[in-house]
CSV table of C-alpha atoms in Angstrom, one decimal:
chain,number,residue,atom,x,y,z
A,215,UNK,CA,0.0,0.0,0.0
A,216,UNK,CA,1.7,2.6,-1.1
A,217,UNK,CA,0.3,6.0,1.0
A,218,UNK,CA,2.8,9.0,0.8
A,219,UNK,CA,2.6,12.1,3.1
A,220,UNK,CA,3.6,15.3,2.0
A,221,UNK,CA,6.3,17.4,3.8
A,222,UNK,CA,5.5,20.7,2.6
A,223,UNK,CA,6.1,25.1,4.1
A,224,UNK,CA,7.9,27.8,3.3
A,225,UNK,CA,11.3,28.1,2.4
A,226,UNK,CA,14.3,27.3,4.9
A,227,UNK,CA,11.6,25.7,8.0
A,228,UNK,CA,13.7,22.9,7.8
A,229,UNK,CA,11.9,20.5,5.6
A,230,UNK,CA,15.0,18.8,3.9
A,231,UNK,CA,17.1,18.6,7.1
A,232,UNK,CA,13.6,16.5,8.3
A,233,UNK,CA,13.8,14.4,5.4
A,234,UNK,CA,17.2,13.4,5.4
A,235,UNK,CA,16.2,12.2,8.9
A,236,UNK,CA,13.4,10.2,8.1
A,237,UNK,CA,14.8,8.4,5.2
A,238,UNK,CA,18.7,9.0,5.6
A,239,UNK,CA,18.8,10.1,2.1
A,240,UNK,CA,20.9,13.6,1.3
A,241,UNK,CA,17.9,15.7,0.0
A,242,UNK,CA,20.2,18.9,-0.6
A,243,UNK,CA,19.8,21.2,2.9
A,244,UNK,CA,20.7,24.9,1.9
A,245,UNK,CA,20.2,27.9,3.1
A,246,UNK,CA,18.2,29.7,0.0
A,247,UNK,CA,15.2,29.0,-1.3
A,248,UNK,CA,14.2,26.0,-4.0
A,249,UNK,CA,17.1,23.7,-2.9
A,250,UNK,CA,14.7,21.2,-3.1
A,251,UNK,CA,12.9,21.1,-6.9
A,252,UNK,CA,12.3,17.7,-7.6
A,253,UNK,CA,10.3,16.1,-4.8
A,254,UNK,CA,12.4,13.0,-3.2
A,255,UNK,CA,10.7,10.4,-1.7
A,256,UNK,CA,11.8,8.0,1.3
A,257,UNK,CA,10.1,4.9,2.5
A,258,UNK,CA,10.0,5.0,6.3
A,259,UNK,CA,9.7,1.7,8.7
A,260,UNK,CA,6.9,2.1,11.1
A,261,UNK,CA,8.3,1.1,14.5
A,262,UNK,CA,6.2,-1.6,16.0
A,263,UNK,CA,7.6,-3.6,19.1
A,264,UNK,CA,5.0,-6.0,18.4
A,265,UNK,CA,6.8,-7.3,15.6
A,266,UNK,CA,10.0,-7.5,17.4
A,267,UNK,CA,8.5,-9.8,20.1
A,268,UNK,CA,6.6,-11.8,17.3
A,269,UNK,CA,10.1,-12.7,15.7
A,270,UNK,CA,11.9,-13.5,18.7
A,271,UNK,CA,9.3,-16.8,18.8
A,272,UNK,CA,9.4,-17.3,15.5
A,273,UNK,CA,13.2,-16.7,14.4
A,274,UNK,CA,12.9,-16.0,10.6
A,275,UNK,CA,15.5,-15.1,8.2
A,276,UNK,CA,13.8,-11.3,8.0
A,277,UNK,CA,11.7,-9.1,9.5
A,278,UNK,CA,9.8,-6.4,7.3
A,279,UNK,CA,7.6,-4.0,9.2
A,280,UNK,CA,4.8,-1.6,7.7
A,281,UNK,CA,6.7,1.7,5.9
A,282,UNK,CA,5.1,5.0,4.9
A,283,UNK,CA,6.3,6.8,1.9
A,284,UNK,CA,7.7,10.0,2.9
A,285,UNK,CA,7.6,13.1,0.0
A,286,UNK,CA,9.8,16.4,0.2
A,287,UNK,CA,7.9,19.0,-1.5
A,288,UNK,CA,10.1,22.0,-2.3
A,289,UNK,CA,9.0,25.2,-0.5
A,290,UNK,CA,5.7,26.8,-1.3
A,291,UNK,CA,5.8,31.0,-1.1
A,292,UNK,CA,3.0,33.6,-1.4
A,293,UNK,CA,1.5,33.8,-4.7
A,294,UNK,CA,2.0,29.7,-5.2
A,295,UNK,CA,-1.9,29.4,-6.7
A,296,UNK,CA,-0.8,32.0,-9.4
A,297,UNK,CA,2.3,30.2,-10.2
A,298,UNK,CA,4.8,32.3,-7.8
A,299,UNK,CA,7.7,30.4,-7.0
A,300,UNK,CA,7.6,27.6,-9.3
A,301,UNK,CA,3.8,27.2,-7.5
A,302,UNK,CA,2.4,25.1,-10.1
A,303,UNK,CA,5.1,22.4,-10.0
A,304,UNK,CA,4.9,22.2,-6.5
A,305,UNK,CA,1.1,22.1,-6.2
A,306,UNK,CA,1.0,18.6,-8.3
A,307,UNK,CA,3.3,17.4,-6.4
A,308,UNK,CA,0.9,17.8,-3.2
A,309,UNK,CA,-2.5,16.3,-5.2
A,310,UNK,CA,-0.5,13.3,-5.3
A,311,UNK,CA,0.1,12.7,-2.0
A,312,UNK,CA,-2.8,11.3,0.5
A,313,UNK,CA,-1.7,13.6,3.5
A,314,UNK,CA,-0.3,16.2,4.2
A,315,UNK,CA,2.3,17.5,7.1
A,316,UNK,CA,3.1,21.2,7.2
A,317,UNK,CA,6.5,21.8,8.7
A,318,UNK,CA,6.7,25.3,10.7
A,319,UNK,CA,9.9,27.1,12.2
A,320,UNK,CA,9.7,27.7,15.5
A,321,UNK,CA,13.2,28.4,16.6
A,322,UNK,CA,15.2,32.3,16.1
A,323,UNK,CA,18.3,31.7,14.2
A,324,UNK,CA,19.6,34.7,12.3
A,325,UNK,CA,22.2,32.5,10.0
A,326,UNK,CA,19.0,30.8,8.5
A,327,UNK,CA,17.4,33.2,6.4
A,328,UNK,CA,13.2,33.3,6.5
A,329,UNK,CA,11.4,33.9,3.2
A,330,UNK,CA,9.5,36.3,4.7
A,331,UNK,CA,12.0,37.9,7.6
A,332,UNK,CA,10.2,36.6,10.3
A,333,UNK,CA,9.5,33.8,12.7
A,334,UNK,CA,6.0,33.2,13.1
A,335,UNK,CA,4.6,29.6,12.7
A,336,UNK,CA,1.4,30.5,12.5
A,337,UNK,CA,1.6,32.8,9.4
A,338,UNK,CA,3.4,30.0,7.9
A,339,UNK,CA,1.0,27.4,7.9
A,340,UNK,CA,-1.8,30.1,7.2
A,341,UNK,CA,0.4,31.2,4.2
A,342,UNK,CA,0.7,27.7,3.3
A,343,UNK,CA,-3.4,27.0,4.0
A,344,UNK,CA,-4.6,30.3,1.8
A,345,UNK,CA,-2.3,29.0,-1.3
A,346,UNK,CA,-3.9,25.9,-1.4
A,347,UNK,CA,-7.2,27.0,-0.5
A,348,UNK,CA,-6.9,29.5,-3.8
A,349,UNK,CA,-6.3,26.6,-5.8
A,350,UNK,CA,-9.1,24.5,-4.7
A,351,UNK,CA,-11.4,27.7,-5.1
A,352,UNK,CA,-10.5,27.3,-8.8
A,353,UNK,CA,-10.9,24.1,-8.9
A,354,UNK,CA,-14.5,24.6,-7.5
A,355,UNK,CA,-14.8,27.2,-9.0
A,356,UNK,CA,-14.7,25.4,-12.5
A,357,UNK,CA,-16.8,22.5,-11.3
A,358,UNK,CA,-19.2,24.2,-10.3
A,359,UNK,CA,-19.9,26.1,-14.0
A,360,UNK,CA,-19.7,22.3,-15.5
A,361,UNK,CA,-22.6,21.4,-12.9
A,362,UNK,CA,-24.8,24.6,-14.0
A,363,UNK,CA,-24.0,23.8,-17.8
A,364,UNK,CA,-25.1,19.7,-17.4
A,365,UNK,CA,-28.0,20.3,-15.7
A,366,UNK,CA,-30.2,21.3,-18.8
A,367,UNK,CA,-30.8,17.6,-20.1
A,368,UNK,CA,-32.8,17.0,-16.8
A,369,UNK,CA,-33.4,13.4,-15.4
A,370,UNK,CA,-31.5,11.3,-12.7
A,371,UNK,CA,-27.8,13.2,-14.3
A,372,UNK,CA,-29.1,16.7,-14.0
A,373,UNK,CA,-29.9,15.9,-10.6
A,374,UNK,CA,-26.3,14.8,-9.7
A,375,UNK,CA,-24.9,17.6,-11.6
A,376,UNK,CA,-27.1,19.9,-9.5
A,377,UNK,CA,-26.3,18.5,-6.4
A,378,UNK,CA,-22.5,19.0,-7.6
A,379,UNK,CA,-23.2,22.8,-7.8
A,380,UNK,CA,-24.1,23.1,-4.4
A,381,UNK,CA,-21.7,21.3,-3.2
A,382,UNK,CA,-19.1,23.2,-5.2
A,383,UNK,CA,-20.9,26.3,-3.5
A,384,UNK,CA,-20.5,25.6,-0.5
A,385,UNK,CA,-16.9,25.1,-0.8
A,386,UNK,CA,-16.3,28.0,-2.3
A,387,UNK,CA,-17.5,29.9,0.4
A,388,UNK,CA,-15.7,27.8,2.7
A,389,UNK,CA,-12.6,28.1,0.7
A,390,UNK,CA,-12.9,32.0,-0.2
A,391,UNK,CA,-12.7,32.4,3.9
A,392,UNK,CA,-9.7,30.7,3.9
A,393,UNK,CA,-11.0,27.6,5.2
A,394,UNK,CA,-10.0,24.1,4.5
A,395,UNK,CA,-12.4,22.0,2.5
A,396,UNK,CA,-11.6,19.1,5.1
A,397,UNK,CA,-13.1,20.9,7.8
A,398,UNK,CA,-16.4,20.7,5.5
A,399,UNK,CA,-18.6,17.4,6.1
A,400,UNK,CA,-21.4,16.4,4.0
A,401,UNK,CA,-23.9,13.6,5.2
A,402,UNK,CA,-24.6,12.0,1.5
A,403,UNK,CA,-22.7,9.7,-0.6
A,404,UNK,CA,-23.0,11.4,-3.8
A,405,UNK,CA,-21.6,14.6,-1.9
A,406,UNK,CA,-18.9,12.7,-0.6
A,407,UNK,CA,-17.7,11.4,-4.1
A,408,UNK,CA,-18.3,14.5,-5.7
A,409,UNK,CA,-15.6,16.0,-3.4
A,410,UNK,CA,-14.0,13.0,-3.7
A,411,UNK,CA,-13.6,13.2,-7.4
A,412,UNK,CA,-12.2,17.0,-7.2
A,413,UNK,CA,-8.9,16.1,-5.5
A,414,UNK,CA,-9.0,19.2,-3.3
A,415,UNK,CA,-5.6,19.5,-1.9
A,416,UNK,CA,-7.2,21.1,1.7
A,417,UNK,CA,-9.3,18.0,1.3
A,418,UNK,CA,-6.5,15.9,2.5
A,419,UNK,CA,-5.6,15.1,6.0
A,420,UNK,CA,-3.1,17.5,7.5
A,421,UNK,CA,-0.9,18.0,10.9
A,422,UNK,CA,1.6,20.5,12.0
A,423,UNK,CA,5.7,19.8,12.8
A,424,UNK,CA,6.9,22.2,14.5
A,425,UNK,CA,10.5,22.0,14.1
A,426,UNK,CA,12.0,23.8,17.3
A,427,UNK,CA,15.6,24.4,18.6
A,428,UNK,CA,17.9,21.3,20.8
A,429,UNK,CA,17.2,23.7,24.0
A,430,UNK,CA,13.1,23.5,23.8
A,431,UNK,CA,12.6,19.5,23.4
A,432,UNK,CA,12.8,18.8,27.4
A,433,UNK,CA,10.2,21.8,27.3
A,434,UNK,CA,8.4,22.8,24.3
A,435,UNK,CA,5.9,24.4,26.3
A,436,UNK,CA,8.2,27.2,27.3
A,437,UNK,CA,9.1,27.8,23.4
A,438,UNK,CA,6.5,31.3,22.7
A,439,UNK,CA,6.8,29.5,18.7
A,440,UNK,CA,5.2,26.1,19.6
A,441,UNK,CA,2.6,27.5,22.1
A,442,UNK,CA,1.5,29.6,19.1
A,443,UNK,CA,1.3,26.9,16.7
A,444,UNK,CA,-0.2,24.4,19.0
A,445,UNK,CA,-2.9,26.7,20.3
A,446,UNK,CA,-3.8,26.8,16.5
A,447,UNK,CA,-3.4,23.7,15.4
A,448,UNK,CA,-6.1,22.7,18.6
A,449,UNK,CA,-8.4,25.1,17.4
A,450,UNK,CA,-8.7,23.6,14.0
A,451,UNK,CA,-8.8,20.0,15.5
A,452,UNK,CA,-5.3,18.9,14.4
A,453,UNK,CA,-2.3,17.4,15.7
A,454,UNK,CA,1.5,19.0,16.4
A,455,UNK,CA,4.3,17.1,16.5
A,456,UNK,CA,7.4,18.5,17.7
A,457,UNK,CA,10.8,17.1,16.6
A,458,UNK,CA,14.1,19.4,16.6
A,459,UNK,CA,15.4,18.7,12.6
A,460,UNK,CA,18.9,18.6,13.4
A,461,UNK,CA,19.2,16.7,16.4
A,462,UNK,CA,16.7,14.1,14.6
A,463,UNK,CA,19.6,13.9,11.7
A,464,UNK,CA,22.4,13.8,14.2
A,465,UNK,CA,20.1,10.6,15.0
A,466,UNK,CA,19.6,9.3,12.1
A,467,UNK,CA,23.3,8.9,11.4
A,468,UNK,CA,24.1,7.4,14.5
A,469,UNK,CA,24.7,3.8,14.7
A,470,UNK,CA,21.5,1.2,16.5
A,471,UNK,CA,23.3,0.9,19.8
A,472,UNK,CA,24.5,4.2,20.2
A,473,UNK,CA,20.8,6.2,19.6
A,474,UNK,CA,19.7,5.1,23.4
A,475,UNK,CA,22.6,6.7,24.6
A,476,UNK,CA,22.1,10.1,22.5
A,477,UNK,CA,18.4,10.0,22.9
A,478,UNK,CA,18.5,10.0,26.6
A,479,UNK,CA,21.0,13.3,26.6
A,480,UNK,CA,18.8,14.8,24.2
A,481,UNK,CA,15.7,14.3,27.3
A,482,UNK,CA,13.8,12.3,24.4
A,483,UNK,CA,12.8,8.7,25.3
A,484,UNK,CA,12.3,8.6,21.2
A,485,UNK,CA,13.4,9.5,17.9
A,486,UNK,CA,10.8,12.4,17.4
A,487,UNK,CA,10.5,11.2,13.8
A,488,UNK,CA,8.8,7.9,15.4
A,489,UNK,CA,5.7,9.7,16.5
A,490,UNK,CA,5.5,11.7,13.1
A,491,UNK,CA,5.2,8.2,11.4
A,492,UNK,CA,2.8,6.8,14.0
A,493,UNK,CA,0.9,10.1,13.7
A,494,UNK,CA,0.8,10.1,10.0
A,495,UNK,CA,-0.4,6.4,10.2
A,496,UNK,CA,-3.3,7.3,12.5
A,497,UNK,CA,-4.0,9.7,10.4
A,498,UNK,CA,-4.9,8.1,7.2
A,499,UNK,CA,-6.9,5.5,9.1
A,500,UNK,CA,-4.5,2.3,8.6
A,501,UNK,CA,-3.5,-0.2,10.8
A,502,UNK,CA,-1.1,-3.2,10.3
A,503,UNK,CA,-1.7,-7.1,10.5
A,504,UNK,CA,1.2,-9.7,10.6
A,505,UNK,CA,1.7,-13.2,9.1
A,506,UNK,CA,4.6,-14.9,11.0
A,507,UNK,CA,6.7,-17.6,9.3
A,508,UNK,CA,10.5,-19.3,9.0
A,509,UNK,CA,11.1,-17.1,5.8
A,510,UNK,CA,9.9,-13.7,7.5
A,511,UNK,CA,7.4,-12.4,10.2
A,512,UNK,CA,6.0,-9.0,8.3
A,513,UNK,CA,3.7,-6.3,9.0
A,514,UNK,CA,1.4,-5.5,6.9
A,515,UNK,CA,-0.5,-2.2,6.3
A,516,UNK,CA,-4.8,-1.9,5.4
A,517,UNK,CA,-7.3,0.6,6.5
A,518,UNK,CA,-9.4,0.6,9.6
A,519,UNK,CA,-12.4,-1.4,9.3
A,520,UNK,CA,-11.2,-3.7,6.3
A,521,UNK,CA,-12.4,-7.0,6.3
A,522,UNK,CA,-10.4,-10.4,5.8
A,523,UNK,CA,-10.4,-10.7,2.0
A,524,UNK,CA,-9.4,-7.2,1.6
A,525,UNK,CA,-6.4,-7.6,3.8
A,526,UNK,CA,-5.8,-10.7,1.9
A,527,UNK,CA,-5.8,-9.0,-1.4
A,528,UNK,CA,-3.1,-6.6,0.3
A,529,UNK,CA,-0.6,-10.1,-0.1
A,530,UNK,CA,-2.1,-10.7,-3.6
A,531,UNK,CA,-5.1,-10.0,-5.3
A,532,UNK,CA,-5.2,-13.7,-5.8
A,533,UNK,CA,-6.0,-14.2,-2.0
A,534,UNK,CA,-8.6,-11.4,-2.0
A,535,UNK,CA,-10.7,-13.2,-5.1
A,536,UNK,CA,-10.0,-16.8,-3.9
A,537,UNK,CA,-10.5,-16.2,-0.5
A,538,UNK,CA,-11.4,-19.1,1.6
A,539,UNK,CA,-10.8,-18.9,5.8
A,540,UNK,CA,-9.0,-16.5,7.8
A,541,UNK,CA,-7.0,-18.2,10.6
A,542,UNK,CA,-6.1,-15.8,13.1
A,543,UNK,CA,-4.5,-15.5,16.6
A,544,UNK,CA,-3.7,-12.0,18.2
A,545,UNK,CA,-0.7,-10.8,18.7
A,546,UNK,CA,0.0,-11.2,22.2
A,547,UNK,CA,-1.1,-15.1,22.4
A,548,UNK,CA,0.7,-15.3,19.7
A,549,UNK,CA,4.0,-14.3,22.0
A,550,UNK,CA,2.7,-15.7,25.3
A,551,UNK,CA,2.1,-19.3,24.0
A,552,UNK,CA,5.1,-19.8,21.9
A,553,UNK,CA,3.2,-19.7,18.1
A,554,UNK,CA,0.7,-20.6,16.6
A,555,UNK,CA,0.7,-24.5,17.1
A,556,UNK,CA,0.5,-23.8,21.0
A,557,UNK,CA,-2.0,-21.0,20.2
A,558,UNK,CA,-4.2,-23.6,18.2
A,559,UNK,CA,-4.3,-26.2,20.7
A,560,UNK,CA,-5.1,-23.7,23.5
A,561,UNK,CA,-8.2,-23.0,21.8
A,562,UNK,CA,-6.5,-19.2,20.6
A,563,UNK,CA,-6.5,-19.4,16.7
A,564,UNK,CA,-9.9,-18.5,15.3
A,565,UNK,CA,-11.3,-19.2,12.0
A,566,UNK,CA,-12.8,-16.5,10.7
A,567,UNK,CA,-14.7,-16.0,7.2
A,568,UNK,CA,-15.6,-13.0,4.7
A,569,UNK,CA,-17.3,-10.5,7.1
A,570,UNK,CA,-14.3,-10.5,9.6
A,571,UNK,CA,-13.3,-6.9,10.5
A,572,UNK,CA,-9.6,-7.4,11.0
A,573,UNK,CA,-8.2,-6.1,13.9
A,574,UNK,CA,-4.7,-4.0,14.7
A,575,UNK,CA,-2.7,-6.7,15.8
A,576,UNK,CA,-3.9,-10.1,14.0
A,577,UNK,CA,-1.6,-12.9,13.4
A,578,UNK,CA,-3.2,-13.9,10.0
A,579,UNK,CA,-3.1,-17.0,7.9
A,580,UNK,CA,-5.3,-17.3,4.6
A,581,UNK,CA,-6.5,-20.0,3.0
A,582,UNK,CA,-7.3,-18.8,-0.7
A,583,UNK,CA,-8.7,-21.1,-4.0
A,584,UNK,CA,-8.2,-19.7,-7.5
């Protein structure tokens, strides 16, 4: 399943230097803007400790947990919607993603330049917000002339396209204020796919970094830049995670064993890049499963609420169509009992069928017919 998640903001908020700690590639880190043109991409492991425990019963040759893809965006400016900056470029570059995390300064540094010669997180993100918010009104904007124009044939068509024009409406009002179109619900499904079918990019799920300095992680509650940002980020109903860039890079290049060590000086019982994957896996609604075998025990990712057969299909789409049984043991009777043949006699392995709402944490077995 391959989700990605956006890094996008202005100019020089430390986006790359974020990056190159989540994926330990080199995206270029310079201090002017549009380092970054091309968006790279890095595939990030999801730390689980379940699976950790899971292969120290089974002993296989590999362990492969759940990733998320990982996009740098180069840095949006004002003016983005009308092409500023190399705006159009970038904008593409965040339809394709399926969420989005806006990266805000909120450290004072006078060697690293702002865009905009100041440091206010807030104006950052709203900066970022009214660009794509301008876009999407276009985008509505156009939609919702289409809808007035295919409404004149009349019948069950005319009466989609008119529901699209209020829907596309109401956006635009929404959007016009400045306003995300995710923090606009509608009730029916035909809404729902309308918007759906539009690709707004304030449509997609968002959260806040706010990338502070070494001397506010023990304490980002005393950094004025954070308390800002998170004040407004709680207001809108969305999440702040708060990572220091630099110190998460310094991390990334360390060695396994000697992160503990570094971690603990830094006051951090955890890379902060670890909660901006878990957060960006809550927020897209997925969870992972695991099969556990000699050759590998492997996480694997599907949304909340899918049933057996689509988790199957996540293996192969031969297993989704040929699906027969689910056998499945969770996680932790898994580990207690020793595996699954303990697990079965002990009355622990279920078999479950096609309506089966697979849960965060299965130990999953499919038996599959084509």
């Amino acid at each position: 399943m391959g989700l990605a998640v956006g890094i996008v903001g202005l100019p020089n908020v430390g986006k790359s230097t974020l990056f190159n700690a989540l994926s330990n590639a080199k995206a270029e880190a310079a201090n002017y803007p549009f380092c970054t043109i091309e968006p790279n991409v890095g595939v990030v492991p999801l730390p689980d400790e379940r699976l950790e425990k899971l292969a120290v019963v089974v002993k296989p040759d590999r362990i492969l947990p759940a990733s998320i893809n990982f996009v740098d965006i180069a840095g949006l400016v004002r003016g983005a919607s009308k092409g500023e900056g190399l705006g159009n470029q970038f904008l593409a570059h965040i339809r394709e993603c399926d969420a989005i995390a806006q990266v805000a300064r909120c450290f004072d540094d006078p060697n690293v330049v702002h865009v905009e010669n100041r440091v206010d997180p807030v104006a950052d993100v709203e900066t970022i917000t009214t660009e794509l918010c301008l876009k999407d009104l276009d985008t509505v904007q156009k939609r919702a002339e289409r809808a007035r124009k295919n409404q004149k044939g009349g019948g069950k068509a005319a009466e989609l396209e008119k529901r699209a024009q209020e829907v596309c409406e109401a956006l635009a009002t929404q959007l016009d204020a400045g306003k995300p179109a995710r923090l606009m619900k509608f009730d029916d499904e035909p809404a729902q796919q309308i918007v759906r079918d539009m690709q707004l990019l304030t449509a997609k799920p968002s959260f806040y970094v706010a990338n502070v300095d070494e001397a506010s992680l023990a304490d980002p509650a005393a950094n004025k830049h954070y308390q800002a940002l998170k004040a407004y980020a709680d207001g809108h109903g969305e999440k702040v995670v708060v990572i220091c860039a630099a110190i998460e890079e310094q991390i990334a290049q360390l060695a396994p064993e000697d992160r503990p060590e570094f971690l603990a000086s830094a006051g951090l019982k955890e890379p902060g890049l670890n909660v901006m994957a878990r957060t960006a896996f809550d927020l897209l609604g997925l969870i992972t499963y695991f099969t556990a075998g000699v050759q590998e025990v492997r996480a694997w990712t599907i949304h909340r609420g899918d049933k057996a057969p689509q988790a199957a299909g996540v293996i192969h789409t031969d297993f989704e169509r040929g699906f027969i049984k689910a056998e499945v043991i969770w996680w932790e009777d898994f580990i207690s009992l020793g595996g699954e043949s303990k697990a079965r006699e002990k009355g622990k392995l279920a078999i479950e069928g096609k309506e089966y709402v697979v849960r965060d944490g299965d130990v999953m077995h499919f038996r599959f017919n084509v």
